[in-house]
Short mmCIF file of C-alpha atoms and ligand atoms in Angstrom, two decimals:
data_model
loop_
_atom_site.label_atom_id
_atom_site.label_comp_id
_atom_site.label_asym_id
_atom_site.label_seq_id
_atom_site.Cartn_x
_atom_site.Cartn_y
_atom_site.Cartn_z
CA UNK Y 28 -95.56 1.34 13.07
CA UNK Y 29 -92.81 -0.98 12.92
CA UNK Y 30 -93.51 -2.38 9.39
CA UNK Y 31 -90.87 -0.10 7.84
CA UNK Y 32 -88.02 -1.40 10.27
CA UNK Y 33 -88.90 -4.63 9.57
CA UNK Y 34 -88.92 -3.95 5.87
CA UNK Y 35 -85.25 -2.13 6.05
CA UNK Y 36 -84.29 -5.30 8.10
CA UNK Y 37 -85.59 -7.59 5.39
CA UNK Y 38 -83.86 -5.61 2.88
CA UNK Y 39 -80.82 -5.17 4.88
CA UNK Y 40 -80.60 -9.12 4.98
CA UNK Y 41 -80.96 -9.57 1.63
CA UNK Y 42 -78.85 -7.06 0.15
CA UNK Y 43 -76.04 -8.82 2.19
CA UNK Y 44 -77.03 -11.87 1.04
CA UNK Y 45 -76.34 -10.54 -2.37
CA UNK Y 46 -73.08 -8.38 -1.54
CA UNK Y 47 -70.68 -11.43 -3.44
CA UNK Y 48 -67.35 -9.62 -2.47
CA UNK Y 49 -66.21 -6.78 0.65
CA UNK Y 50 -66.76 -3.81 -2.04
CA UNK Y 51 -70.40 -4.86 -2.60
CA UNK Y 52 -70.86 -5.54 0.94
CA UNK Y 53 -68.88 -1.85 1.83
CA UNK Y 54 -71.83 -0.56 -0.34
CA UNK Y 55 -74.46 -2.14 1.69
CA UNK Y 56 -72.79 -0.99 5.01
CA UNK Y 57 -72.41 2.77 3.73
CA UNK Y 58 -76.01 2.56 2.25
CA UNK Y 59 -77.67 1.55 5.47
CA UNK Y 60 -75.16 2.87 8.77
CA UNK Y 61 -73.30 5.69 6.35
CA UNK Y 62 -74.17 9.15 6.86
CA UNK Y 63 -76.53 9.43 4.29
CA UNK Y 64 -77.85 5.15 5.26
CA UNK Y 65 -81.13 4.29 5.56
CA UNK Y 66 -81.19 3.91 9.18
CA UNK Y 67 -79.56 7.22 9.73
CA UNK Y 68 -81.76 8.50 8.20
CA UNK Y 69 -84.58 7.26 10.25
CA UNK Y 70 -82.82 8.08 13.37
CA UNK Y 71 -82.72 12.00 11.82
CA UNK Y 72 -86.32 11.84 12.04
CA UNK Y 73 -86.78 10.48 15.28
CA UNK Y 74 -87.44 14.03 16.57
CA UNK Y 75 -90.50 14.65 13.93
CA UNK Y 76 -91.84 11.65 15.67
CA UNK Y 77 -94.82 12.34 18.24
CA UNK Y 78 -93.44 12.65 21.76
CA UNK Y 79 -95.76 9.88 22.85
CA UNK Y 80 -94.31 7.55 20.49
CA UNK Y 81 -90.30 8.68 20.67
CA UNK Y 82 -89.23 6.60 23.42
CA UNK Y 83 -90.34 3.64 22.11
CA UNK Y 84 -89.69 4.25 18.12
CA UNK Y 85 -85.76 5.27 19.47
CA UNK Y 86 -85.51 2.13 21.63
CA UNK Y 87 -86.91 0.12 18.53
CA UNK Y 88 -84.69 2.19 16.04
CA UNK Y 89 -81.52 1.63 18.52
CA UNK Y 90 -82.47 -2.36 18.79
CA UNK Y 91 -82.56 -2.57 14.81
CA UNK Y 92 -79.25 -0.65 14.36
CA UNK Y 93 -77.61 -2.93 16.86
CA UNK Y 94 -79.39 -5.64 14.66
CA UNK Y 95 -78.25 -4.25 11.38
CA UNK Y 96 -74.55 -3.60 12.69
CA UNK Y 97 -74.47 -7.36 13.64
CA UNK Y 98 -75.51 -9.29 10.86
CA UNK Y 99 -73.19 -6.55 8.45
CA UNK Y 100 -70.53 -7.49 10.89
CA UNK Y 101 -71.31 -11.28 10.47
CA UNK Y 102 -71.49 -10.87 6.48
CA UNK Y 103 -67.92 -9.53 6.69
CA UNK Y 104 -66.36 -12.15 8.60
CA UNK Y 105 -68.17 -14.70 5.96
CA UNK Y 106 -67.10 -12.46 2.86
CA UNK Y 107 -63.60 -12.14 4.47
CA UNK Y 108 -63.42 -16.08 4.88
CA UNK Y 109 -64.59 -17.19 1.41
CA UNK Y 110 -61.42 -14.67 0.41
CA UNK Y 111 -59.09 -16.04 2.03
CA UNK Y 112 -60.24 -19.77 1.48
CA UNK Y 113 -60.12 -18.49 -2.75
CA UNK Y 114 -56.58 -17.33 -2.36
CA UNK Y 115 -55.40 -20.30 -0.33
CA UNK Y 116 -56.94 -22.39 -3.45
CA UNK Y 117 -55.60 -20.41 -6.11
CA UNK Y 118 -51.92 -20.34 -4.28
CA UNK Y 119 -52.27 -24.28 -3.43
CA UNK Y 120 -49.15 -25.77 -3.85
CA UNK Y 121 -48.37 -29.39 -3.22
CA UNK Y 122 -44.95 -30.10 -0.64
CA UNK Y 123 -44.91 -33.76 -1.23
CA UNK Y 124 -43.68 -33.55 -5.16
CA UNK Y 125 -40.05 -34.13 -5.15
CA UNK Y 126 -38.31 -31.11 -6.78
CA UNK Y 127 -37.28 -30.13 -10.40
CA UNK Y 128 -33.79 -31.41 -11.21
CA UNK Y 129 -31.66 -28.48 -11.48
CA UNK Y 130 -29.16 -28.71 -14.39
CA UNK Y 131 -25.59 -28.17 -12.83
CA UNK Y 132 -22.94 -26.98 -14.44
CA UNK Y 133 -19.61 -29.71 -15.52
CA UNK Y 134 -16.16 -28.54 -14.97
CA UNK Y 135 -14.23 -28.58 -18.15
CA UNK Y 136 -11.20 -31.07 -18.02
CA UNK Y 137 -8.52 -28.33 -19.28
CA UNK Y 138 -9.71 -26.79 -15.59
CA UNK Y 139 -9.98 -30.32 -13.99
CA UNK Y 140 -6.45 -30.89 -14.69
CA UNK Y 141 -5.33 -27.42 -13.75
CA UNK Y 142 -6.72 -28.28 -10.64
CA UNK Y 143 -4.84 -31.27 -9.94
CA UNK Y 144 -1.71 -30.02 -11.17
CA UNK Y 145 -2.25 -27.13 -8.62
CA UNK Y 146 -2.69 -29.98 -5.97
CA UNK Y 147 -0.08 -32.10 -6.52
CA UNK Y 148 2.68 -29.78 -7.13
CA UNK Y 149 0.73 -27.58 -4.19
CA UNK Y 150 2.06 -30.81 -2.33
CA UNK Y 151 5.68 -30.78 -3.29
CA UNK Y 152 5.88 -26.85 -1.83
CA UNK Y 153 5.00 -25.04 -4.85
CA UNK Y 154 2.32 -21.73 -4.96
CA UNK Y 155 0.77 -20.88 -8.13
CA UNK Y 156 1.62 -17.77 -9.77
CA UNK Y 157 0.27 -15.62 -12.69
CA UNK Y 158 1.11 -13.52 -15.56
CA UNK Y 159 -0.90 -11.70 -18.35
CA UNK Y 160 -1.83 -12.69 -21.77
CA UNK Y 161 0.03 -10.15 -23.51
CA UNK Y 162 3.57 -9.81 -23.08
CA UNK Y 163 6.29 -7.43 -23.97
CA UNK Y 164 8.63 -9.00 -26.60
CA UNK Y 165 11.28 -8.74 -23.67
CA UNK Y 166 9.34 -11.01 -21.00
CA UNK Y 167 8.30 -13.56 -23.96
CA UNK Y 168 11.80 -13.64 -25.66
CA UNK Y 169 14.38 -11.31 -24.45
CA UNK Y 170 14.59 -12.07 -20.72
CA UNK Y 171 14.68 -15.98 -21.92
CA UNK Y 172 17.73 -15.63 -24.30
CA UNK Y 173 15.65 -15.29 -27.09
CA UNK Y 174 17.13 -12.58 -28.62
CA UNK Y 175 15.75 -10.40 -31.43
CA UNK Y 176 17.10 -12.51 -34.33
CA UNK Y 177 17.61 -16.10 -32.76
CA UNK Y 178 16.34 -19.02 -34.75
CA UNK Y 179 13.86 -19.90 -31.81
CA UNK Y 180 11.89 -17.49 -32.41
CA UNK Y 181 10.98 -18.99 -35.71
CA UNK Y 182 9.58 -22.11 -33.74
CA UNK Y 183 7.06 -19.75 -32.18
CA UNK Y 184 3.97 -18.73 -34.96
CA UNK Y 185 3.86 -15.18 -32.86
CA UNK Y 186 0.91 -13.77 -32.34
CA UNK Y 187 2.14 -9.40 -33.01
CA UNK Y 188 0.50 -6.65 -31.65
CA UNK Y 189 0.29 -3.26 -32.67
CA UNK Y 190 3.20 -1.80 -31.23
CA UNK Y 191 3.11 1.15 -29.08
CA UNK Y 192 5.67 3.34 -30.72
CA UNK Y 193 7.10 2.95 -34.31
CA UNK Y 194 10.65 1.87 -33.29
CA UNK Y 195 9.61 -0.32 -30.21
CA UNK Y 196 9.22 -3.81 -30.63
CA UNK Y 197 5.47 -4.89 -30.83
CA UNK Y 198 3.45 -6.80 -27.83
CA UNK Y 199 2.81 -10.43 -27.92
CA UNK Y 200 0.42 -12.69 -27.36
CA UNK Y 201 2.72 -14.88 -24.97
CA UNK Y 202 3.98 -18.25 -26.41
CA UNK Y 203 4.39 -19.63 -23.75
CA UNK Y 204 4.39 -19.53 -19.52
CA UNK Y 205 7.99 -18.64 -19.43
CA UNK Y 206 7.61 -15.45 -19.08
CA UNK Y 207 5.84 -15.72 -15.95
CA UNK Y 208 9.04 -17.29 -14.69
CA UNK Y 209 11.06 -13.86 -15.35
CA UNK Y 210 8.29 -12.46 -13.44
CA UNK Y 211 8.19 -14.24 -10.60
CA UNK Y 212 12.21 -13.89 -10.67
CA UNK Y 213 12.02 -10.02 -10.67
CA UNK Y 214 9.23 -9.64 -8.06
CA UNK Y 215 10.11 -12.38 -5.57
CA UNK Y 216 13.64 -13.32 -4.18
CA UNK Y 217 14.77 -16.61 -3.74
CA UNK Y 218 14.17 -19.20 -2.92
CA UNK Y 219 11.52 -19.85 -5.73
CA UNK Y 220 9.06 -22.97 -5.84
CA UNK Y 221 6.18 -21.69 -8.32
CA UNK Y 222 3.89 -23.41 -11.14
CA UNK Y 223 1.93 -21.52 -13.54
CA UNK Y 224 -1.20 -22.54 -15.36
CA UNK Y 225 -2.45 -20.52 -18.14
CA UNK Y 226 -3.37 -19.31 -22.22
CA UNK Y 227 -0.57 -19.69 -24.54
CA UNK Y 228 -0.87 -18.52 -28.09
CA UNK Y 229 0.36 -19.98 -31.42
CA UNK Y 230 -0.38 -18.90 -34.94
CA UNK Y 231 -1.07 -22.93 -35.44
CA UNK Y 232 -4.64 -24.79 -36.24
CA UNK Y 233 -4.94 -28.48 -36.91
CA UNK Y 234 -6.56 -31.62 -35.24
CA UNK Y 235 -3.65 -31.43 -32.53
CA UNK Y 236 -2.69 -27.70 -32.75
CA UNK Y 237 -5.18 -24.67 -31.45
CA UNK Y 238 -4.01 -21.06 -31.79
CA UNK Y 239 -4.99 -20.83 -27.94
CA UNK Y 240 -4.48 -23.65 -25.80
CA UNK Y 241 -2.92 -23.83 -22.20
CA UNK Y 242 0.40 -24.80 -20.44
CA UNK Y 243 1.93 -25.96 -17.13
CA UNK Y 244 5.52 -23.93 -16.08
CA UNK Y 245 7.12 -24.70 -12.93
CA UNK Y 246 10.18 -23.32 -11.78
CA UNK Y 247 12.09 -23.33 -8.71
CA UNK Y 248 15.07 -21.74 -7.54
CA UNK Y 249 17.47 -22.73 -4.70
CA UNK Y 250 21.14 -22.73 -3.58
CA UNK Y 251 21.91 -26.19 -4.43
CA UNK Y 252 19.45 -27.74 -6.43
CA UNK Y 253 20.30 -29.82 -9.04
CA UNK Y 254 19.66 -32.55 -12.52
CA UNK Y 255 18.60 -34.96 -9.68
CA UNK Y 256 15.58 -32.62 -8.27
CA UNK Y 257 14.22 -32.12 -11.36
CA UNK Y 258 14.28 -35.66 -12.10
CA UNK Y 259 12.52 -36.94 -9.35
CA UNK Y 260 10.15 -34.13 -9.19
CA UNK Y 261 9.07 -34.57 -12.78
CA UNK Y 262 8.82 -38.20 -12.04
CA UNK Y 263 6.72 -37.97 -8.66
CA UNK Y 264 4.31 -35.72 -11.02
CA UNK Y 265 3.92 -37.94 -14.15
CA UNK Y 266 2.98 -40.83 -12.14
CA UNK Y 267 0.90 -39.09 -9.41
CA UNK Y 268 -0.85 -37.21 -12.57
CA UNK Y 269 -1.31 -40.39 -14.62
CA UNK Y 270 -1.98 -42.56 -11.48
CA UNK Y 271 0.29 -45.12 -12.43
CA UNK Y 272 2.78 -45.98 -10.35
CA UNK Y 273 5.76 -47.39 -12.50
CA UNK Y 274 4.79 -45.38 -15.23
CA UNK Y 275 8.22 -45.49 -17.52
CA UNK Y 276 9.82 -41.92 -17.26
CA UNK Y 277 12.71 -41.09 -19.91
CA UNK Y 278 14.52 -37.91 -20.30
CA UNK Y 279 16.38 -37.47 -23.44
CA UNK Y 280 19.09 -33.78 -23.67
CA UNK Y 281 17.58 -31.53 -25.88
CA UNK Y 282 17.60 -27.51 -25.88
CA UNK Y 283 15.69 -24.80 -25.19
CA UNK Y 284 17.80 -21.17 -24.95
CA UNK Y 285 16.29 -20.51 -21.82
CA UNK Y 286 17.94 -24.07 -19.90
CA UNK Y 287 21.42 -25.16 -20.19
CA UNK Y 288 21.44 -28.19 -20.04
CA UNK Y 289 18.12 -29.37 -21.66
CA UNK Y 290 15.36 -32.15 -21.26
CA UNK Y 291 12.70 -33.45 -23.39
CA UNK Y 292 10.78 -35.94 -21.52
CA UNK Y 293 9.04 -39.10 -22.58
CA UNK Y 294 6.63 -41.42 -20.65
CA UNK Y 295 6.21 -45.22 -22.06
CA UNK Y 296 3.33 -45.73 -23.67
CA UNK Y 297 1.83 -48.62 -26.35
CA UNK Y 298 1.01 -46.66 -29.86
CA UNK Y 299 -0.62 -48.94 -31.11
CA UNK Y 300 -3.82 -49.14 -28.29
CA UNK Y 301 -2.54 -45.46 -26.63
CA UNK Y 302 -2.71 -47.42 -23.64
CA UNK Y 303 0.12 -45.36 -21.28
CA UNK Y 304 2.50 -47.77 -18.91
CA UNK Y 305 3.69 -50.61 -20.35
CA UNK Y 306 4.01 -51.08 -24.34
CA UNK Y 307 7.86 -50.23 -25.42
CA UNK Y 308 7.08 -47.39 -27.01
CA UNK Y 309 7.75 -43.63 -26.08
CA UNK Y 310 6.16 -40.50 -25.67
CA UNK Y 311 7.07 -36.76 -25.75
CA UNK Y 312 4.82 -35.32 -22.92
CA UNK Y 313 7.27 -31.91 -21.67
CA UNK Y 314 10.36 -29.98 -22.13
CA UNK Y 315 12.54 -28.92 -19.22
CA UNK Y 316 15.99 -27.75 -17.88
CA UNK Y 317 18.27 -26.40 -15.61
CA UNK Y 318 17.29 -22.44 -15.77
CA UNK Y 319 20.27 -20.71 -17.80
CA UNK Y 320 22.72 -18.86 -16.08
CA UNK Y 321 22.03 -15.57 -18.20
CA UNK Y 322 18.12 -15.83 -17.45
CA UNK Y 323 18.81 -15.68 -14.13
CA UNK Y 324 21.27 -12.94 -14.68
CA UNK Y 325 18.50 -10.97 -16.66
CA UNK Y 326 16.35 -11.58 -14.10
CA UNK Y 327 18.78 -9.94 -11.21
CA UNK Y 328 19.90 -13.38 -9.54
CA UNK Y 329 23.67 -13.82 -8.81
CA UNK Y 330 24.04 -17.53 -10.79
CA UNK Y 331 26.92 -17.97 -8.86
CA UNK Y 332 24.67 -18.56 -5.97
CA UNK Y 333 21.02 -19.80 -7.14
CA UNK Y 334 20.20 -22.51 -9.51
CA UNK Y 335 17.39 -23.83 -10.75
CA UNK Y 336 15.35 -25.88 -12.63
CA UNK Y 337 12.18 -25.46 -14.96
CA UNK Y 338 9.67 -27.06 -17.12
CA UNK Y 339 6.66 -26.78 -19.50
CA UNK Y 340 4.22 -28.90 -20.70
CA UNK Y 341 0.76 -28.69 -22.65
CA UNK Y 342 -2.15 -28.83 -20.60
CA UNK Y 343 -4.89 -29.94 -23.31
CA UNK Y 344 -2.23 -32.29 -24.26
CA UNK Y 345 -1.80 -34.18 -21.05
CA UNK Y 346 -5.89 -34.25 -20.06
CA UNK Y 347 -5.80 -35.92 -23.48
CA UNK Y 348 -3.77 -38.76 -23.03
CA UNK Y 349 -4.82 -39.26 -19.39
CA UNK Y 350 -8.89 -39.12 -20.39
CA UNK Y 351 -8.04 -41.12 -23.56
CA UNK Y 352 -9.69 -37.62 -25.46
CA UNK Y 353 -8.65 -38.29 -29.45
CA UNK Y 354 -9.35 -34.76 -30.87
CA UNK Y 355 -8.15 -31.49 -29.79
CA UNK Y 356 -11.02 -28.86 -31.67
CA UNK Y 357 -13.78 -29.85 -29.17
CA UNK Y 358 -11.83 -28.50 -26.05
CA UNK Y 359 -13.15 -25.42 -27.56
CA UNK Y 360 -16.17 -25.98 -29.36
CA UNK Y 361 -18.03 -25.10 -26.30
CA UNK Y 362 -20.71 -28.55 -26.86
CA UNK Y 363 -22.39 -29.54 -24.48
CA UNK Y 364 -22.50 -33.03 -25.12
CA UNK Y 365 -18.87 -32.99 -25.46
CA UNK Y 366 -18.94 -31.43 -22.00
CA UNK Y 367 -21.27 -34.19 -20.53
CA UNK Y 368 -18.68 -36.20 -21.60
CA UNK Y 369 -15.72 -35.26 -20.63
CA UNK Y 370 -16.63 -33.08 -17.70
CA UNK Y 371 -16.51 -33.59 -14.36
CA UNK Y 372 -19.33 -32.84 -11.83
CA UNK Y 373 -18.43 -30.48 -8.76
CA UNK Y 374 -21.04 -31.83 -6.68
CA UNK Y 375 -21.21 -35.42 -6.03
CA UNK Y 376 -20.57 -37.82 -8.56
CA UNK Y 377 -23.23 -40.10 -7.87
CA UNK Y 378 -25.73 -36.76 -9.37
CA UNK Y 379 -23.46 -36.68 -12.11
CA UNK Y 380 -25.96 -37.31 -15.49
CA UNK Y 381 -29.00 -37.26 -13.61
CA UNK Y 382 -31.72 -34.82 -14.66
CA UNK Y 383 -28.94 -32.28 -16.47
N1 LIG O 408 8.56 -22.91 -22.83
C1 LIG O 408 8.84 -24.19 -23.44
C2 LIG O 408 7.81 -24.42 -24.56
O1 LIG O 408 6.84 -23.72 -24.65
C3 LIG O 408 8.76 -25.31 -22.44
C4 LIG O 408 9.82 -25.24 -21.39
C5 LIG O 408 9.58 -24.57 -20.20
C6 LIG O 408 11.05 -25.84 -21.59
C7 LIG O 408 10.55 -24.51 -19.22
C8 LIG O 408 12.01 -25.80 -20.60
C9 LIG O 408 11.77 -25.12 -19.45
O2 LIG O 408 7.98 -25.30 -25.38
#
């Protein structure tokens, strides 16, 4: 009588067994508890049973479905284990190995320098300002007594633009900071203590010349400033820049239409090793002067109460001679073995080369 529950029970078991995942075991589940199971099945005919025999072939049938619901139960818990113990394998990972090196990034010594320019003249009072790339012929020249036909302008391997109307003078690529200084001078009043770091452009390619390369401009405008200021703020920046602290300092007249009087400026340096100090030789390193009278006229400052003084220098030049750097091209050449180099880790020096 109860052979056949036995047998489902038998079968039951050993279906599960077999069930190797929860979809097979789903199917075992439906195809013995489902509405159409096995067991349900049986149950359905419990009242085509004898009445003699229903009480006891309903107790049995309710015993073996509390069976059957058990070890189904049980199988999914195992199934549902082995799962999760095959996904923890397969997403094993191992905290104890010491991480991939990342590769981080150098900072490029034209921006290294702009940096510490910023800082020390940052120090002395000065804010950084800006100006754009491409200039009107009147912020580049005009503004900076460089009128339309003065021989200066023949100095300056201008980069033209296509002008915007047939009669106006064409845009250019600017030559040089100064024009930044006639905008500061238009949009700020004074007193003025700014630098500027930024592209210059010169129709000029060689070992020391790049068609794009960067300058330094400071200017600053006060009631009384004089020769003297300029001096010993040119000074305090050469040998704070170079970090030598006697570093020979030489300033020899020159001109520039845009200063009256004018300053070259040479540091002492050894030509025959490049070592810079000592050595009895000289060295060309910026231009400078006491801002014109008719710049700052142009630029809507009574001359007859502010004066000045400004300067410009070449950036690439400079990080040159202080990083001992013998070619100009590579600033540009975007190599980064170059960069390895010359470059300069933000993070901390120790991690400099390592792993990048
Ligand atoms: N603008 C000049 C140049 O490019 C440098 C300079 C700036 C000279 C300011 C004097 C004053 O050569």
């Amino acid at each position: 009588m109860t052979d056949d529950l036995d047998q489902l029970r038998a079968e039951t078991e050993r279906t599960l067994a077999a069930a190797a995942d929860l979809r097979a075991w789903d199917a075992v589940r439906v195809g013995v508890l489902g509405r159409n199971g096995t067991l349900t099945a049986l149950l359905k005919q419990l009242g085509a049973v004898p009445a003699g025999q229903r009480r006891e072939r309903g107790a049995a049938l309710n015993r073996l479905k509390d069976t059957l619901a058990a070890l189904i139960e049980a199988r999914r818990a195992e199934l549902e284990d082995a799962a999760f113990a095959a996904r923890l394998a397969a997403e094993r990972i191992d905290p104890t190995l010491p991480p991939r090196p990342l590769p981080a990034g150098l900072i490029h010594p034209v921006s290294r320098t702009m940096e510490e320019m910023a800082a020390i003249f940052g120090a002395m009072g000065f804010a950084v300002a800006e100006g754009p790339d491409v200039e009107s012929d009147w912020h580049n020249f005009g503004a900076l007594n460089i009128p339309a036909h003065h021989p200066a302008r023949a100095d300056h391997d201008t980069f033209y633009l296509p002008p915007a109307a047939a009669d106006a003078p064409p845009p250019v690529l600017r030559t040089h900071t100064s024009p930044v200084q006639v905008r500061t001078m238009l949009h700020q009043p004074p007193p003025i203590r700014v630098v500027v770091m930024g592209r210059t452009y010169r129709a000029d390619h060689d070992a020391t010349h790049s068609p794009m390369f960067h300058q330094l401009e400071g200017l600053a405008i006060d009631r009384d400033l004089t020769l003297g200021h300029l001096k010993g703020c040119l000074i305090d920046f050469l040998r704070s820049f170079f970090g030598i602290a006697n570093l020979p300092v030489r300033f020899r007249s020159s001109y520039f239409p845009f200063t009256e009087p004018s300053m070259e400026v040479d540091i002492g340096w050894n030509r025959r090793t490049g070592e810079l100090g000592g050595g009895g030789d000289w060295l060309e390193i910026l231009g400078s002067g006491m801002v014109h009278a008719k710049v700052l006229a142009n630029c809507g400052i009574d001359p007859a109460v502010w004066q000045g003084f400004a300067f410009g220098m070449g950036v690439e030049r400079v990080t040159m001679l202080k990083h001992g750097i013998p070619d100009l091209r590579p600033f540009y050449d975007s190599d980064i073995r170059w960069l390895h180099h010359y470059g300069t880790s933000p993070l901390l020096p120790a991690l400099l080369h390592e792993g990048v």
